[in-house]
PDB file of C-alpha atoms in Angstrom:
ATOM      1  CA  MET A   1       0.617 -26.474  21.036  1.00  0.00           C
ATOM      2  CA  VAL A   2      -1.874 -27.344  17.428  1.00  0.00           C
ATOM      3  CA  GLU A   3      -1.497 -24.904  14.509  1.00  0.00           C
ATOM      4  CA  GLY A   4      -5.232 -24.217  13.812  1.00  0.00           C
ATOM      5  CA  ALA A   5      -6.004 -23.186   9.970  1.00  0.00           C
ATOM      6  CA  SER A   6      -5.837 -19.838  10.512  1.00  0.00           C
ATOM      7  CA  GLY A   7      -2.064 -20.169  11.422  1.00  0.00           C
ATOM      8  CA  ARG A   8      -1.494 -21.926   8.459  1.00  0.00           C
ATOM      9  CA  ALA A   9      -3.265 -19.707   5.724  1.00  0.00           C
ATOM     10  CA  ASP A  10      -1.064 -16.775   8.327  1.00  0.00           C
ATOM     11  CA  GLU A  11       1.917 -18.410   7.297  1.00  0.00           C
ATOM     12  CA  GLU A  12       0.955 -19.143   4.009  1.00  0.00           C
ATOM     13  CA  LYS A  13       0.301 -15.354   3.404  1.00  0.00           C
ATOM     14  CA  MET A  14       3.494 -14.564   5.122  1.00  0.00           C
ATOM     15  CA  ASN A  15       5.419 -16.966   2.318  1.00  0.00           C
ATOM     16  CA  THR A  16       3.452 -15.441  -0.894  1.00  0.00           C
ATOM     17  CA  LYS A  17       3.984 -11.896   0.284  1.00  0.00           C
ATOM     18  CA  ASP A  18       8.160 -13.213   0.968  1.00  0.00           C
ATOM     19  CA  GLU A  19       8.038 -14.790  -2.447  1.00  0.00           C
ATOM     20  CA  LEU A  20       6.194 -11.245  -3.949  1.00  0.00           C
ATOM     21  CA  LEU A  21       8.817  -8.985  -3.046  1.00  0.00           C
ATOM     22  CA  LYS A  22      12.283 -11.222  -3.076  1.00  0.00           C
ATOM     23  CA  ASP A  23      13.378  -8.739  -5.499  1.00  0.00           C
ATOM     24  CA  PHE A  24      12.230  -5.165  -3.592  1.00  0.00           C
ATOM     25  CA  GLU A  25      14.494  -3.139  -2.473  1.00  0.00           C
ATOM     26  CA  PHE A  26      12.856  -1.933   0.856  1.00  0.00           C
ATOM     27  CA  ASN A  27      13.264   1.397   2.801  1.00  0.00           C
ATOM     28  CA  SER A  28      14.612   1.119   6.534  1.00  0.00           C
ATOM     29  CA  PRO A  29      11.837  -0.022   8.561  1.00  0.00           C
ATOM     30  CA  VAL A  30      10.145   2.213  10.266  1.00  0.00           C
ATOM     31  CA  SER A  31       9.231   2.468  14.385  1.00  0.00           C
ATOM     32  CA  GLU A  32       5.921   1.772  15.545  1.00  0.00           C
ATOM     33  CA  THR A  33       5.850   5.615  17.112  1.00  0.00           C
ATOM     34  CA  ALA A  34       6.667   7.100  13.791  1.00  0.00           C
ATOM     35  CA  LEU A  35       3.161   5.311  12.315  1.00  0.00           C
ATOM     36  CA  ALA A  36       1.157   6.455  15.703  1.00  0.00           C
ATOM     37  CA  ASP A  37       2.640   9.810  15.149  1.00  0.00           C
ATOM     38  CA  PHE A  38       1.304   9.755  11.408  1.00  0.00           C
ATOM     39  CA  GLU A  39      -2.048   8.309  11.718  1.00  0.00           C
ATOM     40  CA  SER A  40      -2.587  10.953  14.849  1.00  0.00           C
ATOM     41  CA  LYS A  41      -2.059  13.855  12.654  1.00  0.00           C
ATOM     42  CA  GLN A  42      -3.738  12.454   9.621  1.00  0.00           C
ATOM     43  CA  ALA A  43      -6.606  11.260  12.353  1.00  0.00           C
ATOM     44  CA  ILE A  44      -6.666   8.008  10.521  1.00  0.00           C
ATOM     45  CA  ASN A  45      -6.405   4.182  11.171  1.00  0.00           C
ATOM     46  CA  LEU A  46      -4.088   2.603   8.657  1.00  0.00           C
ATOM     47  CA  PRO A  47      -4.903  -1.086   7.697  1.00  0.00           C
ATOM     48  CA  LEU A  48      -3.109  -3.277   9.480  1.00  0.00           C
ATOM     49  CA  SER A  49      -1.686  -5.569   6.495  1.00  0.00           C
ATOM     50  CA  TYR A  50       0.054  -2.274   5.606  1.00  0.00           C
ATOM     51  CA  ARG A  51       1.288  -0.806   8.917  1.00  0.00           C
ATOM     52  CA  GLY A  52       2.889  -4.398   8.936  1.00  0.00           C
ATOM     53  CA  PHE A  53       4.858  -3.658   5.429  1.00  0.00           C
ATOM     54  CA  LEU A  54       5.653  -0.553   6.450  1.00  0.00           C
ATOM     55  CA  LEU A  55       7.322  -2.009   9.922  1.00  0.00           C
ATOM     56  CA  LYS A  56       9.097  -4.524   7.596  1.00  0.00           C
ATOM     57  CA  GLY A  57      10.211  -1.930   5.171  1.00  0.00           C
ATOM     58  CA  ASN A  58       9.209   1.729   5.160  1.00  0.00           C
ATOM     59  CA  GLY A  59       8.317   1.822   1.652  1.00  0.00           C
ATOM     60  CA  GLY A  60      10.845   0.819  -1.315  1.00  0.00           C
ATOM     61  CA  GLU A  61      10.919  -0.087  -4.689  1.00  0.00           C
ATOM     62  CA  GLY A  62      10.739  -2.984  -7.139  1.00  0.00           C
ATOM     63  CA  PRO A  63       9.548  -5.601  -8.717  1.00  0.00           C
ATOM     64  CA  VAL A  64       6.573  -7.081  -7.613  1.00  0.00           C
ATOM     65  CA  GLY A  65       6.312 -11.232  -8.353  1.00  0.00           C
ATOM     66  CA  GLU A  66       7.025 -11.447 -11.902  1.00  0.00           C
ATOM     67  CA  PHE A  67       4.997  -8.827 -14.000  1.00  0.00           C
ATOM     68  CA  GLY A  68       4.408  -6.328 -11.581  1.00  0.00           C
ATOM     69  CA  TYR A  69       6.343  -2.747  -9.549  1.00  0.00           C
ATOM     70  CA  ALA A  70       6.007  -0.696  -7.321  1.00  0.00           C
ATOM     71  CA  ASN A  71       7.809   2.606  -5.796  1.00  0.00           C
ATOM     72  CA  PHE A  72       5.883   2.874  -1.839  1.00  0.00           C
ATOM     73  CA  TRP A  73       6.328   5.794  -0.323  1.00  0.00           C
ATOM     74  CA  LYS A  74       8.203   6.281   3.112  1.00  0.00           C
ATOM     75  CA  ILE A  75       5.600   7.463   5.741  1.00  0.00           C
ATOM     76  CA  GLU A  76       7.313  10.451   6.237  1.00  0.00           C
ATOM     77  CA  GLU A  77       6.664  11.480   2.587  1.00  0.00           C
ATOM     78  CA  ILE A  78       2.676  10.063   2.214  1.00  0.00           C
ATOM     79  CA  ALA A  79       0.928  13.568   3.590  1.00  0.00           C
ATOM     80  CA  ASP A  80       3.218  15.900   1.741  1.00  0.00           C
ATOM     81  CA  LEU A  81       3.140  14.064  -1.238  1.00  0.00           C
ATOM     82  CA  ASN A  82      -0.883  13.381  -0.625  1.00  0.00           C
ATOM     83  CA  LYS A  83      -0.915  17.192  -0.050  1.00  0.00           C
ATOM     84  CA  ALA A  84       1.551  18.287  -3.575  1.00  0.00           C
ATOM     85  CA  TYR A  85      -0.283  16.050  -5.887  1.00  0.00           C
ATOM     86  CA  LYS A  86      -3.975  17.398  -4.334  1.00  0.00           C
ATOM     87  CA  ILE A  87      -5.397  14.035  -3.475  1.00  0.00           C
ATOM     88  CA  GLU A  88      -7.932  15.464  -0.798  1.00  0.00           C
ATOM     89  CA  GLU A  89      -9.175  18.130  -3.745  1.00  0.00           C
ATOM     90  CA  TYR A  90      -9.337  15.236  -6.586  1.00  0.00           C
ATOM     91  CA  LEU A  91      -9.713  11.903  -4.641  1.00  0.00           C
ATOM     92  CA  PRO A  92     -11.114  12.809  -1.296  1.00  0.00           C
ATOM     93  CA  GLY A  93     -10.999  10.258   1.214  1.00  0.00           C
ATOM     94  CA  TYR A  94      -8.691   8.421  -0.509  1.00  0.00           C
ATOM     95  CA  LEU A  95      -4.706   8.380   0.940  1.00  0.00           C
ATOM     96  CA  VAL A  96      -1.706   7.409  -2.292  1.00  0.00           C
ATOM     97  CA  ILE A  97       0.928   5.630  -0.853  1.00  0.00           C
ATOM     98  CA  GLY A  98       3.009   4.835  -3.801  1.00  0.00           C
ATOM     99  CA  SER A  99       2.922   4.489  -7.266  1.00  0.00           C
ATOM    100  CA  ASP A 100       3.895   2.058 -10.565  1.00  0.00           C
ATOM    101  CA  GLY A 101       7.004   4.544 -11.190  1.00  0.00           C
ATOM    102  CA  GLY A 102       4.755   5.545 -14.097  1.00  0.00           C
ATOM    103  CA  GLY A 103       1.404   7.241 -14.415  1.00  0.00           C
ATOM    104  CA  GLU A 104      -0.509   5.634 -11.953  1.00  0.00           C
ATOM    105  CA  ALA A 105      -0.850   5.804  -8.377  1.00  0.00           C
ATOM    106  CA  PHE A 106      -1.830   2.978  -5.486  1.00  0.00           C
ATOM    107  CA  ALA A 107      -4.318   4.740  -2.456  1.00  0.00           C
ATOM    108  CA  ILE A 108      -5.945   3.641   0.162  1.00  0.00           C
ATOM    109  CA  ARG A 109      -9.615   4.047   0.634  1.00  0.00           C
ATOM    110  CA  MET A 110      -9.985   5.545   3.899  1.00  0.00           C
ATOM    111  CA  GLY A 111     -12.786   6.070   6.103  1.00  0.00           C
ATOM    112  CA  THR A 112     -14.553   2.841   4.963  1.00  0.00           C
ATOM    113  CA  GLU A 113     -14.938  -0.628   7.390  1.00  0.00           C
ATOM    114  CA  LEU A 114     -12.680  -2.422   5.061  1.00  0.00           C
ATOM    115  CA  ALA A 115      -9.908  -1.371   3.383  1.00  0.00           C
ATOM    116  CA  GLN A 116      -9.925  -1.042  -0.517  1.00  0.00           C
ATOM    117  CA  PHE A 117      -6.762  -0.930  -1.869  1.00  0.00           C
ATOM    118  CA  VAL A 118      -6.832   0.897  -5.716  1.00  0.00           C
ATOM    119  CA  GLN A 119      -4.732   1.993  -8.498  1.00  0.00           C
ATOM    120  CA  VAL A 120      -5.733   5.149 -10.483  1.00  0.00           C
ATOM    121  CA  PRO A 121      -3.949   7.260 -12.914  1.00  0.00           C
ATOM    122  CA  PHE A 122      -2.568  10.200 -11.427  1.00  0.00           C
ATOM    123  CA  VAL A 123      -3.944  12.489 -14.531  1.00  0.00           C
ATOM    124  CA  GLY A 124      -7.173  12.507 -13.486  1.00  0.00           C
ATOM    125  CA  LEU A 125      -7.594  11.218 -10.314  1.00  0.00           C
ATOM    126  CA  SER A 126     -11.180  10.578  -9.889  1.00  0.00           C
ATOM    127  CA  GLU A 127     -13.034   8.103  -7.912  1.00  0.00           C
ATOM    128  CA  GLU A 128     -14.658   6.582 -11.442  1.00  0.00           C
ATOM    129  CA  ASP A 129     -11.182   5.248 -12.632  1.00  0.00           C
ATOM    130  CA  CYS A 130     -10.057   3.251  -9.721  1.00  0.00           C
ATOM    131  CA  VAL A 131      -9.515   0.161 -10.191  1.00  0.00           C
ATOM    132  CA  LEU A 132      -9.749  -2.150  -6.886  1.00  0.00           C
ATOM    133  CA  LEU A 133      -6.678  -4.257  -5.993  1.00  0.00           C
ATOM    134  CA  GLY A 134      -7.809  -5.943  -3.107  1.00  0.00           C
ATOM    135  CA  ALA A 135      -8.959  -5.787   0.841  1.00  0.00           C
ATOM    136  CA  SER A 136      -5.963  -5.829   1.752  1.00  0.00           C
ATOM    137  CA  PHE A 137      -2.095  -4.799   1.000  1.00  0.00           C
ATOM    138  CA  ASP A 138      -1.555  -8.557   0.633  1.00  0.00           C
ATOM    139  CA  GLU A 139      -3.979  -8.494  -1.948  1.00  0.00           C
ATOM    140  CA  LEU A 140      -2.971  -5.750  -3.619  1.00  0.00           C
ATOM    141  CA  LEU A 141       0.725  -7.085  -4.138  1.00  0.00           C
ATOM    142  CA  GLU A 142      -0.938 -10.427  -5.143  1.00  0.00           C
ATOM    143  CA  ASN A 143      -3.111  -8.733  -7.918  1.00  0.00           C
ATOM    144  CA  LEU A 144      -0.061  -6.188  -8.604  1.00  0.00           C
ATOM    145  CA  SER A 145       2.209  -9.258  -9.780  1.00  0.00           C
ATOM    146  CA  LYS A 146      -0.069 -10.435 -11.982  1.00  0.00           C
ATOM    147  CA  LYS A 147      -0.403  -7.318 -14.063  1.00  0.00           C
ATOM    148  CA  GLN A 148       1.181  -7.408 -17.443  1.00  0.00           C
TER     149      GLN A 148
END
């Protein structure tokens, strides 16, 4: 069977993502059942690229590429932390999934046809302060790795 161009592109993305996360400390993977339960309770569908990350390691913390750093929350923590940060009140339509270990949150804009992964300061939490990091979790990682 001949691998098509899209297969090579997917493989290159995987290699790039693996390289960006080579020093990242993953948590134990989450089960497909736990992901489905979360999505059902939250009445959302997580982007496939982010689901893949959670199935590999249920969040984690560490360097992303040469310059980035991230603390991605476990699926079991996301709903409670979003409630604690009052995301629905201050940033409706978004789901915060982690932080840069400092004052910036990483979030997914939900309810749109194409996913939008953004970075936003915890202080203020306004849509006007959101910086687009990508249309997929992989793009978020690539752009995060370039931030200095």
